[in-house]
């Protein structure tokens, strides 16, 4: 795998996701996730592990979607864990990730909930 910029602040993960996805770089997006990460995507499913996330992202990026940067909400850090989130520009729910500091001081996503939908009713 290519050597990628280390993520030194949890809130930089979202920016790098957008940059790498818009460049069509599935390997680069997958590098933002820990080996044991879980992603609640596609809706109703869970994708487990960096390799599976890379495969899923690769399929998604094959359609050449364009991602728009979203302003992150304040990050909550507790030791080597942090909670990052963004409100989607379309107002449809929220996005949240648990990220973990790595031994080299960088941060990677370990739990990714890319789509929360507002409850109906």
N, C-alpha and C. Protein backbone atom coordinates (compact mmCIF):
# COMPACT_ATOMS: atom_id res chain seq x y z
N UNK A 1 0.84 -1.17 0.00
CA UNK A 1 0.00 0.00 0.00
C UNK A 1 0.89 1.24 0.00
N UNK A 2 0.45 2.27 -0.67
CA UNK A 2 1.16 3.53 -0.74
C UNK A 2 1.28 4.15 0.65
N UNK A 3 2.35 4.90 0.88
CA UNK A 3 2.50 5.62 2.14
C UNK A 3 1.67 6.89 2.07
N UNK A 4 0.75 7.06 2.99
CA UNK A 4 -0.15 8.21 3.01
C UNK A 4 0.18 9.11 4.18
N UNK A 5 -0.24 10.36 4.05
CA UNK A 5 -0.11 11.35 5.10
C UNK A 5 -0.72 10.81 6.39
N UNK A 6 0.02 10.93 7.49
CA UNK A 6 -0.51 10.50 8.77
C UNK A 6 -1.53 11.53 9.26
N UNK A 7 -2.58 11.05 9.85
CA UNK A 7 -3.65 11.92 10.35
C UNK A 7 -3.30 12.30 11.79
N UNK A 8 -2.93 13.56 11.99
CA UNK A 8 -2.46 14.00 13.29
C UNK A 8 -3.56 14.60 14.17
N UNK A 9 -4.73 14.87 13.58
CA UNK A 9 -5.87 15.38 14.34
C UNK A 9 -7.11 14.59 13.92
N UNK A 10 -7.91 14.15 14.87
CA UNK A 10 -9.09 13.35 14.50
C UNK A 10 -9.98 14.02 13.45
N UNK A 11 -10.15 15.36 13.57
CA UNK A 11 -11.05 16.04 12.65
C UNK A 11 -10.53 16.07 11.21
N UNK A 12 -9.25 15.77 11.00
CA UNK A 12 -8.71 15.74 9.64
C UNK A 12 -9.15 14.50 8.85
N UNK A 13 -9.65 13.48 9.54
CA UNK A 13 -10.08 12.26 8.84
C UNK A 13 -11.19 12.54 7.83
N UNK A 14 -12.13 13.38 8.19
CA UNK A 14 -13.24 13.69 7.27
C UNK A 14 -12.73 14.41 6.04
N UNK A 15 -11.87 15.41 6.22
CA UNK A 15 -11.30 16.14 5.08
C UNK A 15 -10.54 15.19 4.15
N UNK A 16 -9.72 14.32 4.73
CA UNK A 16 -8.94 13.40 3.90
C UNK A 16 -9.83 12.38 3.21
N UNK A 17 -10.91 11.95 3.87
CA UNK A 17 -11.85 11.04 3.22
C UNK A 17 -12.38 11.70 1.95
N UNK A 18 -12.84 12.93 2.05
CA UNK A 18 -13.41 13.64 0.90
C UNK A 18 -12.35 13.81 -0.20
N UNK A 19 -11.16 14.25 0.18
CA UNK A 19 -10.10 14.46 -0.82
C UNK A 19 -9.75 13.17 -1.56
N UNK A 20 -9.56 12.11 -0.82
CA UNK A 20 -9.15 10.84 -1.43
C UNK A 20 -10.29 10.21 -2.23
N UNK A 21 -11.52 10.29 -1.72
CA UNK A 21 -12.66 9.75 -2.46
C UNK A 21 -12.86 10.51 -3.76
N UNK A 22 -12.75 11.83 -3.72
CA UNK A 22 -12.92 12.62 -4.94
C UNK A 22 -11.80 12.37 -5.94
N UNK A 23 -10.65 11.91 -5.47
CA UNK A 23 -9.55 11.54 -6.35
C UNK A 23 -9.69 10.11 -6.87
N UNK A 24 -10.74 9.40 -6.41
CA UNK A 24 -10.95 8.01 -6.83
C UNK A 24 -9.98 7.04 -6.18
N UNK A 25 -9.40 7.40 -5.03
CA UNK A 25 -8.36 6.62 -4.38
C UNK A 25 -8.94 5.74 -3.27
N UNK A 26 -9.44 4.57 -3.65
CA UNK A 26 -10.03 3.65 -2.67
C UNK A 26 -9.00 3.18 -1.65
N UNK A 27 -7.76 2.95 -2.08
CA UNK A 27 -6.72 2.55 -1.13
C UNK A 27 -6.48 3.65 -0.11
N UNK A 28 -6.47 4.90 -0.58
CA UNK A 28 -6.26 6.04 0.32
C UNK A 28 -7.38 6.21 1.32
N UNK A 29 -8.62 5.99 0.87
CA UNK A 29 -9.74 6.06 1.79
C UNK A 29 -9.63 4.92 2.81
N UNK A 30 -9.36 3.72 2.35
CA UNK A 30 -9.25 2.57 3.26
C UNK A 30 -8.14 2.77 4.28
N UNK A 31 -7.08 3.49 3.91
CA UNK A 31 -5.96 3.74 4.83
C UNK A 31 -6.38 4.61 6.01
N UNK A 32 -7.55 5.23 5.95
CA UNK A 32 -8.05 6.04 7.06
C UNK A 32 -8.72 5.19 8.14
N UNK A 33 -8.83 3.88 7.89
CA UNK A 33 -9.52 2.96 8.79
C UNK A 33 -8.52 1.99 9.42
N UNK A 34 -8.75 1.66 10.68
CA UNK A 34 -7.95 0.63 11.36
C UNK A 34 -8.23 -0.72 10.70
N UNK A 35 -7.30 -1.64 10.85
CA UNK A 35 -7.47 -2.98 10.27
C UNK A 35 -8.75 -3.65 10.75
N UNK A 36 -9.16 -3.37 11.99
CA UNK A 36 -10.34 -4.02 12.56
C UNK A 36 -11.57 -3.12 12.57
N UNK A 37 -11.57 -2.08 11.77
CA UNK A 37 -12.67 -1.11 11.75
C UNK A 37 -13.98 -1.73 11.29
N UNK A 38 -15.07 -1.11 11.71
CA UNK A 38 -16.40 -1.49 11.24
C UNK A 38 -17.10 -0.25 10.70
N UNK A 39 -17.82 -0.45 9.60
CA UNK A 39 -18.58 0.62 8.97
C UNK A 39 -20.02 0.17 8.82
N UNK A 40 -20.95 0.97 9.30
CA UNK A 40 -22.37 0.66 9.18
C UNK A 40 -22.84 1.10 7.80
N UNK A 41 -22.41 0.38 6.79
CA UNK A 41 -22.76 0.69 5.40
C UNK A 41 -22.52 -0.56 4.56
N UNK A 42 -23.34 -0.83 3.57
CA UNK A 42 -24.54 -0.11 3.16
C UNK A 42 -25.62 -0.16 4.23
N UNK A 43 -26.61 0.76 4.13
CA UNK A 43 -27.65 0.83 5.15
C UNK A 43 -28.23 -0.55 5.47
N UNK A 44 -28.32 -0.81 6.78
CA UNK A 44 -28.84 -2.10 7.23
C UNK A 44 -27.79 -3.19 7.31
N UNK A 45 -26.54 -2.87 6.95
CA UNK A 45 -25.45 -3.84 6.95
C UNK A 45 -24.26 -3.29 7.74
N UNK A 46 -23.32 -4.16 8.03
CA UNK A 46 -22.06 -3.75 8.66
C UNK A 46 -20.94 -4.34 7.83
N UNK A 47 -19.96 -3.50 7.47
CA UNK A 47 -18.78 -3.95 6.74
C UNK A 47 -17.63 -3.96 7.74
N UNK A 48 -16.96 -5.12 7.87
CA UNK A 48 -15.95 -5.30 8.91
C UNK A 48 -14.56 -5.49 8.29
N UNK A 49 -13.60 -4.71 8.80
CA UNK A 49 -12.20 -4.84 8.40
C UNK A 49 -11.82 -3.90 7.27
N UNK A 50 -10.57 -3.44 7.31
CA UNK A 50 -10.07 -2.50 6.31
C UNK A 50 -10.18 -3.06 4.89
N UNK A 51 -9.88 -4.34 4.70
CA UNK A 51 -9.93 -4.92 3.36
C UNK A 51 -11.36 -4.89 2.81
N UNK A 52 -12.33 -5.24 3.63
CA UNK A 52 -13.73 -5.22 3.19
C UNK A 52 -14.20 -3.79 2.94
N UNK A 53 -13.75 -2.87 3.78
CA UNK A 53 -14.10 -1.46 3.58
C UNK A 53 -13.49 -0.96 2.29
N UNK A 54 -12.26 -1.36 1.99
CA UNK A 54 -11.60 -0.96 0.75
C UNK A 54 -12.39 -1.47 -0.46
N UNK A 55 -12.84 -2.72 -0.39
CA UNK A 55 -13.61 -3.30 -1.49
C UNK A 55 -14.93 -2.52 -1.68
N UNK A 56 -15.62 -2.24 -0.59
CA UNK A 56 -16.86 -1.49 -0.65
C UNK A 56 -16.63 -0.09 -1.22
N UNK A 57 -15.61 0.60 -0.74
CA UNK A 57 -15.30 1.95 -1.22
C UNK A 57 -14.93 1.90 -2.70
N UNK A 58 -14.18 0.90 -3.11
CA UNK A 58 -13.82 0.76 -4.51
C UNK A 58 -15.03 0.66 -5.41
N UNK A 59 -16.01 -0.14 -4.99
CA UNK A 59 -17.25 -0.26 -5.77
C UNK A 59 -18.00 1.07 -5.80
N UNK A 60 -18.03 1.75 -4.67
CA UNK A 60 -18.73 3.03 -4.60
C UNK A 60 -18.04 4.06 -5.50
N UNK A 61 -16.71 4.11 -5.46
CA UNK A 61 -15.98 5.11 -6.23
C UNK A 61 -15.99 4.83 -7.72
N UNK A 62 -16.31 3.59 -8.10
CA UNK A 62 -16.40 3.25 -9.53
C UNK A 62 -17.48 4.08 -10.22
N UNK A 63 -18.46 4.54 -9.47
CA UNK A 63 -19.53 5.38 -10.03
C UNK A 63 -19.14 6.85 -10.06
N UNK A 64 -17.92 7.17 -9.62
CA UNK A 64 -17.36 8.53 -9.63
C UNK A 64 -18.25 9.56 -8.92
N UNK A 65 -18.69 9.26 -7.68
CA UNK A 65 -19.48 10.26 -6.95
C UNK A 65 -18.59 11.44 -6.56
N UNK A 66 -19.19 12.59 -6.32
CA UNK A 66 -18.46 13.76 -5.84
C UNK A 66 -18.91 14.02 -4.41
N UNK A 67 -17.95 14.11 -3.53
CA UNK A 67 -18.22 14.40 -2.12
C UNK A 67 -17.93 15.86 -1.86
N UNK A 68 -18.78 16.48 -1.07
CA UNK A 68 -18.62 17.88 -0.70
C UNK A 68 -18.14 17.94 0.74
N UNK A 69 -17.11 18.73 1.01
CA UNK A 69 -16.65 18.83 2.41
C UNK A 69 -17.77 19.34 3.31
N UNK A 70 -17.85 18.76 4.50
CA UNK A 70 -18.83 19.17 5.50
C UNK A 70 -18.07 19.64 6.73
N UNK A 71 -18.53 20.73 7.30
CA UNK A 71 -17.87 21.30 8.48
C UNK A 71 -18.04 20.36 9.67
N UNK A 72 -16.93 19.90 10.27
CA UNK A 72 -17.07 18.98 11.41
C UNK A 72 -17.62 19.68 12.64
N UNK A 73 -18.36 18.94 13.43
CA UNK A 73 -18.78 19.41 14.74
C UNK A 73 -17.59 19.27 15.69
N UNK A 74 -17.62 19.89 16.85
CA UNK A 74 -16.48 19.76 17.78
C UNK A 74 -16.20 18.29 18.10
N UNK A 75 -14.93 17.96 18.12
CA UNK A 75 -14.48 16.60 18.42
C UNK A 75 -14.42 16.41 19.93
N UNK A 76 -14.87 15.26 20.38
CA UNK A 76 -14.80 14.89 21.79
C UNK A 76 -13.68 13.86 21.93
N UNK A 77 -12.63 14.21 22.68
CA UNK A 77 -11.47 13.33 22.86
C UNK A 77 -11.41 12.87 24.30
N UNK A 78 -11.16 11.57 24.46
CA UNK A 78 -10.96 10.97 25.78
C UNK A 78 -9.81 9.99 25.65
N UNK A 79 -8.64 10.37 26.11
CA UNK A 79 -7.47 9.50 25.99
C UNK A 79 -7.14 9.21 24.54
N UNK A 80 -7.11 7.93 24.19
CA UNK A 80 -6.77 7.52 22.83
C UNK A 80 -8.00 7.32 21.94
N UNK A 81 -9.18 7.73 22.43
CA UNK A 81 -10.40 7.63 21.63
C UNK A 81 -10.97 9.02 21.39
N UNK A 82 -11.64 9.18 20.26
CA UNK A 82 -12.30 10.45 19.96
C UNK A 82 -13.57 10.15 19.17
N UNK A 83 -14.55 11.04 19.32
CA UNK A 83 -15.79 10.98 18.56
C UNK A 83 -15.81 12.17 17.62
N UNK A 84 -15.90 11.89 16.33
CA UNK A 84 -16.00 12.95 15.33
C UNK A 84 -17.37 12.84 14.67
N UNK A 85 -17.87 13.97 14.20
CA UNK A 85 -19.18 13.96 13.54
C UNK A 85 -19.33 15.17 12.64
N UNK A 86 -20.22 15.02 11.67
CA UNK A 86 -20.57 16.13 10.78
C UNK A 86 -22.06 16.08 10.52
N UNK A 87 -22.68 17.25 10.43
CA UNK A 87 -24.07 17.29 9.98
C UNK A 87 -24.07 17.37 8.45
N UNK A 88 -24.70 16.44 7.76
CA UNK A 88 -24.71 16.49 6.30
C UNK A 88 -25.35 17.78 5.79
N UNK A 89 -24.80 18.31 4.71
CA UNK A 89 -25.32 19.55 4.14
C UNK A 89 -26.76 19.42 3.69
N UNK A 90 -27.20 18.19 3.37
CA UNK A 90 -28.58 18.02 2.92
C UNK A 90 -29.56 17.92 4.09
N UNK A 91 -29.05 18.01 5.34
CA UNK A 91 -29.90 17.99 6.51
C UNK A 91 -30.47 16.62 6.85
N UNK A 92 -30.01 15.58 6.18
CA UNK A 92 -30.55 14.23 6.37
C UNK A 92 -29.79 13.49 7.46
N UNK A 93 -30.14 13.74 8.72
CA UNK A 93 -29.53 12.97 9.80
C UNK A 93 -28.17 13.49 10.21
N UNK A 94 -27.20 12.57 10.37
CA UNK A 94 -25.86 12.93 10.83
C UNK A 94 -24.88 11.84 10.44
N UNK A 95 -23.61 12.14 10.62
CA UNK A 95 -22.53 11.17 10.42
C UNK A 95 -21.68 11.19 11.69
N UNK A 96 -21.21 10.02 12.13
CA UNK A 96 -20.38 9.96 13.34
C UNK A 96 -19.36 8.85 13.21
N UNK A 97 -18.19 9.10 13.79
CA UNK A 97 -17.11 8.11 13.78
C UNK A 97 -16.42 8.10 15.13
N UNK A 98 -16.04 6.90 15.56
CA UNK A 98 -15.14 6.74 16.69
C UNK A 98 -13.77 6.50 16.09
N UNK A 99 -12.80 7.27 16.56
CA UNK A 99 -11.44 7.14 16.04
C UNK A 99 -10.50 6.84 17.19
N UNK A 100 -9.39 6.16 16.86
CA UNK A 100 -8.45 5.73 17.90
C UNK A 100 -7.05 6.21 17.53
N UNK A 101 -6.36 6.74 18.55
CA UNK A 101 -4.96 7.14 18.37
C UNK A 101 -4.12 5.87 18.24
N UNK A 102 -3.24 5.88 17.25
CA UNK A 102 -2.36 4.75 16.99
C UNK A 102 -1.06 4.90 17.76
N UNK A 103 -0.26 3.85 17.89
CA UNK A 103 1.00 3.95 18.63
C UNK A 103 1.94 5.04 18.11
N UNK A 104 1.85 5.38 16.81
CA UNK A 104 2.72 6.43 16.26
C UNK A 104 2.13 7.84 16.44
N UNK A 105 0.99 7.95 17.13
CA UNK A 105 0.36 9.24 17.39
C UNK A 105 -0.67 9.65 16.35
N UNK A 106 -0.78 8.92 15.26
CA UNK A 106 -1.78 9.23 14.23
C UNK A 106 -3.14 8.69 14.67
N UNK A 107 -4.19 9.06 13.92
CA UNK A 107 -5.56 8.65 14.24
C UNK A 107 -6.16 7.88 13.07
N UNK A 108 -6.94 6.85 13.38
CA UNK A 108 -7.66 6.08 12.37
C UNK A 108 -9.09 5.84 12.85
N UNK A 109 -10.00 5.71 11.89
CA UNK A 109 -11.38 5.39 12.22
C UNK A 109 -11.48 3.92 12.64
N UNK A 110 -12.26 3.66 13.70
CA UNK A 110 -12.51 2.28 14.13
C UNK A 110 -13.98 1.92 14.02
N UNK A 111 -14.87 2.91 14.16
CA UNK A 111 -16.30 2.71 13.98
C UNK A 111 -16.81 3.88 13.15
N UNK A 112 -17.49 3.57 12.06
CA UNK A 112 -17.99 4.61 11.16
C UNK A 112 -19.48 4.41 10.92
N UNK A 113 -20.25 5.40 11.29
CA UNK A 113 -21.69 5.42 11.02
C UNK A 113 -21.91 6.57 10.03
N UNK A 114 -21.77 6.30 8.71
CA UNK A 114 -21.83 7.39 7.75
C UNK A 114 -23.22 7.96 7.51
N UNK A 115 -24.25 7.27 7.92
CA UNK A 115 -25.61 7.77 7.71
C UNK A 115 -26.49 7.44 8.89
N UNK A 116 -26.92 8.46 9.60
CA UNK A 116 -27.99 8.33 10.59
C UNK A 116 -29.20 8.97 9.96
N UNK A 117 -30.30 8.31 10.00
CA UNK A 117 -31.53 8.90 9.48
C UNK A 117 -32.39 9.38 10.63
N UNK A 118 -33.06 10.50 10.42
CA UNK A 118 -33.98 11.01 11.44
C UNK A 118 -35.09 9.99 11.65
N UNK A 119 -35.46 9.74 12.91
CA UNK A 119 -36.58 8.82 13.16
C UNK A 119 -37.88 9.39 12.57
N UNK A 120 -38.70 8.52 12.05
CA UNK A 120 -39.99 8.97 11.53
C UNK A 120 -41.04 8.77 12.59
N UNK A 121 -42.06 9.61 12.54
CA UNK A 121 -43.17 9.42 13.46
C UNK A 121 -43.26 10.39 14.55
